[in-house]
Amino acid sequence: MKKSSSYHRYLNRTGWRFITPAMILYIVFMLYPIMYSLFLVTQKWRGMSREFVGLGNFVRMAQDQIFWKALSHNFIFMLIQIPLMVFLAMILAVILNQGIRRFRGLFRTVYFLPCVTSLVAYSVLFRILLQSNGLLNNLMLNLHLIDTPIGWLNNPFWAKVTIILALTWRWTGYNMVFFLVGLQNIDSEIYEAAEVDGASKIRQFFNITLPLLIPVILFSMVTSTNGTMQLFDEPNILTNEGGPANATMTVALYIYRQAFVLNSDFGYASALSYVMVLVAGVLAFIQIKVLKERK
Amino acid sequence: MAMVRRRLSPAKFILMIFFVAGAVISLFPFIWMVIGTTQNPNDVVMGKLAIGDQFMKNWEWINKTYSVLLFFWNSFKIAIVTVGLGIVINALAAFGFEKYPSKGRDRVFGILLLTLIIPQMAIVIPMFRQIASMRLLNTHTAIILPSVMSVFIIFFLRQNFKMFPTEIMEAARVDGAGETRIFFSIVVPAMKATFASASIYMFLMQWNSYLWPLMTILSDEMKTLPIAMSSIMRMYTIEYGGLMILVCISTFPILILFLAMQRQFVQGLMGSVK
């Protein structure tokens, strides 16, 4: 008995020993910054000096037009780009799984390729591609699809379209692979039975495939929502610092600019980042709720 | 005719065209970035799709202003050191959480998962002040240290350690092996594929990271590839051909890694599907 309890203690100590290095880093680079931000958020920087403003930063935020604009852009990108991409990814996967069997592996690999590029590299590429006198405009002019070049980067509306197109290019194949995995888990006997009953391919899709893919759809939406909330690299590089005239400004980019480009105001930047945590928390809560309900 | 026994139906033919078009769109930027390295800036922008003869000129330009190989080395060194430290530290933690169950550690793990939802952008603002006060600004240590510990990697590894039979550990204990030895000489060799996936994921994240290095790196000789590319984009006249060389050098190592280890690569990226 005595031996077994000392053995138990030994194992328990080993467990703590194994997690110690990670926990030290976690405390220094996660918990401490979180605590420190509680202090930062009450401060206002003026040059090198700072003063206590309490909740002043949040009051300022409520009246900050650019902040609200940035937040609305995050939601615009979420509400338009994510459904578009998830739908496209699902359709591609379904066709690849049933319609086209030739070259399936090759298509899968090729469609997945865009997401191996770094966010910076593909933002650079798209920015060159979409100049007013750039490749895409030239191609479309030559094919007589348009009469005048489209301002992909300098028209407030088209700049948003640019971000949506770029995101779709990079992430559709990535999401498609999730759907392919999901489709492979569906028992093919269900389709055979439906075939015997004379159900058309389209009926099969709506009555069998779609309901069984809902967990994958939710998963895709959840991961994409998190990514879109943190959108930074694309508006900073592709549309040149959230331009034109803040038309593609996002919350993450605005935080960065407050701290490093505009005012070096770390207090206000911290206050802004609390909003991001809040939104991320609410989204996570909704996601967990929805996933639980499914079960 | 025997050769066309399996003719495509019209519907399938249209689908096929649709898929080939998609494949061209996916692939085009990769081909274009290679062609771009050989052209003068004007041709790159206009999208002339022919191999030019400007490669040496572009190479010289980019190396006159910057050192391409130094950026490559900086990126590579930072990513490799992060993976090396990170895999050991995160794997030990994941192993400790999974194979030495205790209420206390479960509670700690709960806290880790809770903070997983905090976006990176929210952490980097206070962390920048902290790194500055540690006098680490403009060092590679500043990039490496905060990304070594990853809750996501610990979670991923822990999920995989669940599959490792505890009986084998007990048998090794009877044979007199210490816990650290059990981990390094029995568990690690048995789970190579898992470690490969986690390493690839960490490497990719660090190789591509932009936001945090952008904040902490100030001088040219410390820059990584993404930072170098973004600072060239901010110049008044951009030598696009030279820029394309950087884009290629940043993209192709990952592309090769992906093509060589597709399975582990995809598994790493999709680690959270389970």
Short mmCIF file of N, CA, C and O in Angstrom, two decimals, chain A residues 6-93:
data_model
loop_
_atom_site.label_atom_id
_atom_site.label_comp_id
_atom_site.label_asym_id
_atom_site.label_seq_id
_atom_site.Cartn_x
_atom_site.Cartn_y
_atom_site.Cartn_z
N SER A 6 3.52 5.87 -2.96
CA SER A 6 4.73 6.62 -3.31
C SER A 6 4.99 6.52 -4.82
O SER A 6 5.46 7.45 -5.46
N TYR A 7 4.63 5.38 -5.39
CA TYR A 7 4.74 5.20 -6.85
C TYR A 7 3.80 6.19 -7.56
O TYR A 7 4.17 6.82 -8.55
N HIS A 8 2.61 6.33 -6.99
CA HIS A 8 1.63 7.26 -7.55
C HIS A 8 2.16 8.69 -7.51
O HIS A 8 2.03 9.43 -8.48
N ARG A 9 2.77 9.03 -6.37
CA ARG A 9 3.34 10.38 -6.24
C ARG A 9 4.46 10.61 -7.26
O ARG A 9 4.59 11.68 -7.83
N TYR A 10 5.23 9.54 -7.46
CA TYR A 10 6.34 9.63 -8.43
C TYR A 10 5.80 9.93 -9.83
O TYR A 10 6.33 10.80 -10.54
N LEU A 11 4.74 9.21 -10.20
CA LEU A 11 4.15 9.45 -11.53
C LEU A 11 3.57 10.86 -11.62
O LEU A 11 3.70 11.54 -12.64
N ASN A 12 2.93 11.28 -10.55
CA ASN A 12 2.34 12.62 -10.54
C ASN A 12 3.41 13.70 -10.72
O ASN A 12 3.26 14.63 -11.50
N ARG A 13 4.54 13.50 -10.00
CA ARG A 13 5.65 14.45 -10.14
C ARG A 13 6.19 14.45 -11.57
O ARG A 13 6.48 15.50 -12.13
N THR A 14 6.29 13.26 -12.16
CA THR A 14 6.77 13.18 -13.55
C THR A 14 5.85 13.98 -14.48
O THR A 14 6.32 14.69 -15.36
N GLY A 15 4.55 13.83 -14.25
CA GLY A 15 3.59 14.57 -15.07
C GLY A 15 3.84 16.07 -15.01
O GLY A 15 3.91 16.74 -16.04
N TRP A 16 4.02 16.59 -13.81
CA TRP A 16 4.30 18.03 -13.67
C TRP A 16 5.61 18.39 -14.33
O TRP A 16 5.73 19.43 -14.98
N ARG A 17 6.62 17.51 -14.16
CA ARG A 17 7.93 17.81 -14.74
C ARG A 17 7.83 17.92 -16.27
O ARG A 17 8.43 18.80 -16.88
N PHE A 18 7.03 17.03 -16.86
CA PHE A 18 6.91 17.04 -18.33
C PHE A 18 6.24 18.31 -18.84
O PHE A 18 6.56 18.79 -19.92
N ILE A 19 5.29 18.83 -18.08
CA ILE A 19 4.60 20.01 -18.63
C ILE A 19 5.28 21.33 -18.23
O ILE A 19 4.91 22.39 -18.73
N THR A 20 6.29 21.25 -17.35
CA THR A 20 6.90 22.49 -16.83
C THR A 20 7.48 23.43 -17.91
O THR A 20 7.15 24.62 -17.93
N PRO A 21 8.33 22.92 -18.84
CA PRO A 21 8.91 23.88 -19.82
C PRO A 21 7.82 24.61 -20.61
O PRO A 21 7.89 25.84 -20.78
N ALA A 22 6.81 23.87 -21.05
CA ALA A 22 5.73 24.51 -21.82
C ALA A 22 4.99 25.52 -20.95
O ALA A 22 4.62 26.60 -21.42
N MET A 23 4.80 25.17 -19.68
CA MET A 23 4.03 26.07 -18.81
C MET A 23 4.79 27.36 -18.53
O MET A 23 4.20 28.43 -18.41
N ILE A 24 6.13 27.26 -18.41
CA ILE A 24 6.91 28.48 -18.20
C ILE A 24 6.72 29.42 -19.39
O ILE A 24 6.42 30.61 -19.23
N LEU A 25 6.84 28.87 -20.60
CA LEU A 25 6.65 29.70 -21.80
C LEU A 25 5.23 30.24 -21.86
O LEU A 25 5.00 31.37 -22.27
N TYR A 26 4.28 29.41 -21.44
CA TYR A 26 2.88 29.83 -21.48
C TYR A 26 2.64 31.01 -20.54
O TYR A 26 1.96 31.97 -20.89
N ILE A 27 3.24 30.93 -19.36
CA ILE A 27 3.06 32.02 -18.40
C ILE A 27 3.71 33.30 -18.92
O ILE A 27 3.11 34.37 -18.90
N VAL A 28 4.94 33.16 -19.45
CA VAL A 28 5.68 34.36 -19.88
C VAL A 28 5.05 34.98 -21.13
O VAL A 28 4.93 36.20 -21.22
N PHE A 29 4.63 34.15 -22.09
CA PHE A 29 4.19 34.70 -23.37
C PHE A 29 2.69 34.61 -23.61
O PHE A 29 2.22 34.89 -24.70
N MET A 30 1.93 34.22 -22.61
CA MET A 30 0.48 34.22 -22.76
C MET A 30 -0.19 34.87 -21.55
O MET A 30 -0.84 35.89 -21.68
N LEU A 31 0.01 34.28 -20.38
CA LEU A 31 -0.69 34.81 -19.20
C LEU A 31 -0.18 36.21 -18.84
O LEU A 31 -0.98 37.10 -18.56
N TYR A 32 1.14 36.39 -18.87
CA TYR A 32 1.65 37.71 -18.51
C TYR A 32 1.16 38.80 -19.47
O TYR A 32 0.67 39.84 -19.00
N PRO A 33 1.26 38.59 -20.79
CA PRO A 33 0.70 39.61 -21.70
C PRO A 33 -0.78 39.90 -21.43
O PRO A 33 -1.19 41.06 -21.51
N ILE A 34 -1.55 38.87 -21.11
CA ILE A 34 -2.97 39.10 -20.84
C ILE A 34 -3.13 40.01 -19.61
O ILE A 34 -3.87 40.99 -19.65
N MET A 35 -2.37 39.71 -18.56
CA MET A 35 -2.43 40.54 -17.35
C MET A 35 -1.96 41.96 -17.65
O MET A 35 -2.58 42.94 -17.23
N TYR A 36 -0.86 42.05 -18.39
CA TYR A 36 -0.28 43.34 -18.70
C TYR A 36 -1.26 44.21 -19.50
O TYR A 36 -1.32 45.43 -19.31
N SER A 37 -2.05 43.56 -20.36
CA SER A 37 -2.97 44.34 -21.18
C SER A 37 -4.08 44.96 -20.33
O SER A 37 -4.64 45.98 -20.70
N LEU A 38 -4.36 44.34 -19.18
CA LEU A 38 -5.35 44.94 -18.27
C LEU A 38 -4.87 46.31 -17.79
O LEU A 38 -5.67 47.22 -17.57
N PHE A 39 -3.55 46.45 -17.65
CA PHE A 39 -2.98 47.75 -17.29
C PHE A 39 -2.92 48.68 -18.50
O PHE A 39 -3.35 49.83 -18.43
N LEU A 40 -2.42 48.13 -19.62
CA LEU A 40 -2.26 48.95 -20.83
C LEU A 40 -3.57 49.64 -21.23
O LEU A 40 -3.56 50.80 -21.64
N VAL A 41 -4.67 48.90 -21.09
CA VAL A 41 -5.93 49.39 -21.63
C VAL A 41 -6.43 50.64 -20.90
O VAL A 41 -7.25 51.39 -21.42
N THR A 42 -5.88 50.90 -19.71
CA THR A 42 -6.32 52.08 -18.97
C THR A 42 -5.43 53.29 -19.24
O THR A 42 -5.59 54.33 -18.62
N GLN A 43 -4.45 53.13 -20.14
CA GLN A 43 -3.47 54.19 -20.36
C GLN A 43 -3.67 54.87 -21.71
O GLN A 43 -4.18 54.27 -22.64
N LYS A 44 -3.23 56.13 -21.75
CA LYS A 44 -3.19 56.82 -23.04
C LYS A 44 -1.79 57.35 -23.27
O LYS A 44 -1.21 57.98 -22.39
N TRP A 45 -1.25 57.08 -24.44
CA TRP A 45 0.11 57.52 -24.75
C TRP A 45 0.10 58.87 -25.44
O TRP A 45 -0.70 59.11 -26.35
N ARG A 46 0.98 59.76 -25.00
CA ARG A 46 1.22 61.01 -25.75
C ARG A 46 2.71 61.09 -25.94
O ARG A 46 3.44 61.41 -25.01
N GLY A 47 3.18 60.72 -27.14
CA GLY A 47 4.61 60.67 -27.34
C GLY A 47 5.21 59.63 -26.43
O GLY A 47 4.78 58.48 -26.43
N MET A 48 6.17 60.02 -25.59
CA MET A 48 6.80 59.06 -24.72
C MET A 48 6.09 58.96 -23.36
O MET A 48 6.28 58.02 -22.62
N SER A 49 5.25 59.93 -23.05
CA SER A 49 4.62 59.91 -21.73
C SER A 49 3.23 59.30 -21.84
O SER A 49 2.65 59.21 -22.92
N ARG A 50 2.71 58.87 -20.69
CA ARG A 50 1.37 58.30 -20.73
C ARG A 50 0.61 58.72 -19.49
O ARG A 50 1.19 59.12 -18.48
N GLU A 51 -0.71 58.65 -19.58
CA GLU A 51 -1.54 59.01 -18.43
C GLU A 51 -2.67 58.01 -18.26
O GLU A 51 -3.03 57.30 -19.21
N PHE A 52 -3.21 57.98 -17.05
CA PHE A 52 -4.31 57.07 -16.76
C PHE A 52 -5.61 57.65 -17.29
O PHE A 52 -5.93 58.80 -17.03
N VAL A 53 -6.36 56.87 -18.06
CA VAL A 53 -7.64 57.38 -18.57
C VAL A 53 -8.80 56.47 -18.20
O VAL A 53 -9.93 56.69 -18.64
N GLY A 54 -8.55 55.44 -17.42
CA GLY A 54 -9.63 54.54 -17.01
C GLY A 54 -10.25 53.86 -18.22
O GLY A 54 -9.56 53.21 -19.01
N LEU A 55 -11.56 54.06 -18.39
CA LEU A 55 -12.25 53.44 -19.53
C LEU A 55 -12.29 54.38 -20.73
O LEU A 55 -13.03 54.16 -21.69
N GLY A 56 -11.48 55.44 -20.66
CA GLY A 56 -11.49 56.46 -21.72
C GLY A 56 -11.28 55.90 -23.11
O GLY A 56 -11.86 56.38 -24.08
N ASN A 57 -10.42 54.87 -23.20
CA ASN A 57 -10.15 54.30 -24.52
C ASN A 57 -11.40 53.68 -25.13
O ASN A 57 -11.58 53.71 -26.35
N PHE A 58 -12.25 53.11 -24.28
CA PHE A 58 -13.47 52.49 -24.81
C PHE A 58 -14.47 53.55 -25.24
O PHE A 58 -15.20 53.37 -26.21
N VAL A 59 -14.49 54.67 -24.52
CA VAL A 59 -15.36 55.79 -24.91
C VAL A 59 -14.91 56.30 -26.28
O VAL A 59 -15.72 56.51 -27.19
N ARG A 60 -13.59 56.46 -26.42
CA ARG A 60 -13.05 56.94 -27.69
C ARG A 60 -13.41 55.97 -28.82
O ARG A 60 -13.78 56.38 -29.93
N MET A 61 -13.32 54.67 -28.52
CA MET A 61 -13.61 53.65 -29.52
C MET A 61 -15.06 53.75 -30.01
O MET A 61 -15.32 53.63 -31.20
N ALA A 62 -15.98 53.99 -29.07
CA ALA A 62 -17.40 54.06 -29.43
C ALA A 62 -17.65 55.16 -30.45
O ALA A 62 -18.58 55.07 -31.26
N GLN A 63 -16.79 56.21 -30.42
CA GLN A 63 -17.01 57.34 -31.33
C GLN A 63 -16.09 57.29 -32.55
O GLN A 63 -16.09 58.21 -33.36
N ASP A 64 -15.29 56.23 -32.63
CA ASP A 64 -14.29 56.16 -33.70
C ASP A 64 -14.90 55.57 -34.97
O ASP A 64 -15.17 54.37 -35.05
N GLN A 65 -15.13 56.45 -35.96
CA GLN A 65 -15.76 56.02 -37.21
C GLN A 65 -14.96 54.92 -37.90
O GLN A 65 -15.53 53.97 -38.43
N ILE A 66 -13.64 55.08 -37.92
CA ILE A 66 -12.82 54.12 -38.67
C ILE A 66 -12.91 52.74 -38.04
O ILE A 66 -12.99 51.73 -38.72
N PHE A 67 -12.96 52.72 -36.69
CA PHE A 67 -13.08 51.42 -36.03
C PHE A 67 -14.36 50.71 -36.44
O PHE A 67 -14.35 49.53 -36.80
N TRP A 68 -15.48 51.41 -36.41
CA TRP A 68 -16.75 50.78 -36.78
C TRP A 68 -16.75 50.33 -38.22
O TRP A 68 -17.29 49.28 -38.57
N LYS A 69 -16.12 51.16 -39.06
CA LYS A 69 -16.00 50.81 -40.47
C LYS A 69 -15.21 49.51 -40.61
O LYS A 69 -15.62 48.58 -41.30
N ALA A 70 -14.07 49.46 -39.89
CA ALA A 70 -13.21 48.27 -39.96
C ALA A 70 -13.97 47.03 -39.50
O ALA A 70 -13.93 45.98 -40.15
N LEU A 71 -14.68 47.17 -38.39
CA LEU A 71 -15.44 46.03 -37.86
C LEU A 71 -16.49 45.57 -38.88
O LEU A 71 -16.67 44.37 -39.10
N SER A 72 -17.15 46.55 -39.51
CA SER A 72 -18.17 46.18 -40.50
C SER A 72 -17.53 45.44 -41.67
O SER A 72 -18.12 44.52 -42.22
N HIS A 73 -16.29 45.84 -42.05
CA HIS A 73 -15.63 45.14 -43.16
C HIS A 73 -15.36 43.68 -42.80
O HIS A 73 -15.54 42.80 -43.63
N ASN A 74 -14.92 43.44 -41.56
CA ASN A 74 -14.71 42.06 -41.14
C ASN A 74 -15.99 41.23 -41.34
O ASN A 74 -15.94 40.11 -41.83
N PHE A 75 -17.12 41.84 -40.97
CA PHE A 75 -18.38 41.10 -41.10
C PHE A 75 -18.80 40.97 -42.55
O PHE A 75 -19.36 39.95 -42.95
N ILE A 76 -18.53 42.00 -43.36
CA ILE A 76 -18.85 41.89 -44.79
C ILE A 76 -18.08 40.72 -45.41
O ILE A 76 -18.65 39.88 -46.10
N PHE A 77 -16.76 40.66 -45.10
CA PHE A 77 -15.95 39.58 -45.67
C PHE A 77 -16.46 38.23 -45.18
O PHE A 77 -16.56 37.28 -45.95
N MET A 78 -16.82 38.15 -43.91
CA MET A 78 -17.33 36.88 -43.36
C MET A 78 -18.61 36.47 -44.06
O MET A 78 -18.76 35.33 -44.47
N LEU A 79 -19.55 37.43 -44.19
CA LEU A 79 -20.88 37.06 -44.67
C LEU A 79 -20.91 36.78 -46.16
O LEU A 79 -21.76 36.04 -46.63
N ILE A 80 -19.98 37.36 -46.91
CA ILE A 80 -19.99 37.12 -48.35
C ILE A 80 -18.98 36.04 -48.74
O ILE A 80 -19.31 35.07 -49.41
N GLN A 81 -17.76 36.20 -48.29
CA GLN A 81 -16.70 35.30 -48.76
C GLN A 81 -16.87 33.87 -48.25
O GLN A 81 -16.69 32.92 -48.99
N ILE A 82 -17.19 33.72 -46.96
CA ILE A 82 -17.21 32.37 -46.38
C ILE A 82 -18.30 31.48 -47.02
O ILE A 82 -17.99 30.38 -47.48
N PRO A 83 -19.56 31.95 -47.10
CA PRO A 83 -20.56 31.08 -47.77
C PRO A 83 -20.17 30.78 -49.21
O PRO A 83 -20.30 29.64 -49.65
N LEU A 84 -19.68 31.79 -49.92
CA LEU A 84 -19.27 31.59 -51.31
C LEU A 84 -18.23 30.49 -51.42
O LEU A 84 -18.34 29.55 -52.21
N MET A 85 -17.20 30.58 -50.57
CA MET A 85 -16.08 29.64 -50.64
C MET A 85 -16.51 28.25 -50.19
O MET A 85 -16.18 27.25 -50.83
N VAL A 86 -17.28 28.18 -49.10
CA VAL A 86 -17.69 26.86 -48.58
C VAL A 86 -18.58 26.16 -49.59
O VAL A 86 -18.44 24.96 -49.85
N PHE A 87 -19.48 26.93 -50.22
CA PHE A 87 -20.35 26.35 -51.24
C PHE A 87 -19.53 25.81 -52.41
O PHE A 87 -19.69 24.67 -52.84
N LEU A 88 -18.60 26.64 -52.87
CA LEU A 88 -17.75 26.24 -53.99
C LEU A 88 -16.94 24.99 -53.63
O LEU A 88 -16.85 24.03 -54.41
N ALA A 89 -16.36 24.99 -52.43
CA ALA A 89 -15.53 23.86 -52.00
C ALA A 89 -16.37 22.58 -51.96
O ALA A 89 -15.92 21.51 -52.38
N MET A 90 -17.62 22.70 -51.48
CA MET A 90 -18.47 21.53 -51.36
C MET A 90 -18.84 20.98 -52.74
O MET A 90 -18.73 19.78 -52.99
N ILE A 91 -19.23 21.90 -53.64
CA ILE A 91 -19.61 21.47 -54.99
C ILE A 91 -18.43 20.78 -55.67
O ILE A 91 -18.57 19.70 -56.25
N LEU A 92 -17.26 21.39 -55.57
CA LEU A 92 -16.07 20.80 -56.19
C LEU A 92 -15.83 19.40 -55.64
O LEU A 92 -15.56 18.45 -56.38
N ALA A 93 -15.93 19.25 -54.32
CA ALA A 93 -15.67 17.96 -53.70
C ALA A 93 -16.68 16.92 -54.14
O ALA A 93 -16.31 15.78 -54.46
#
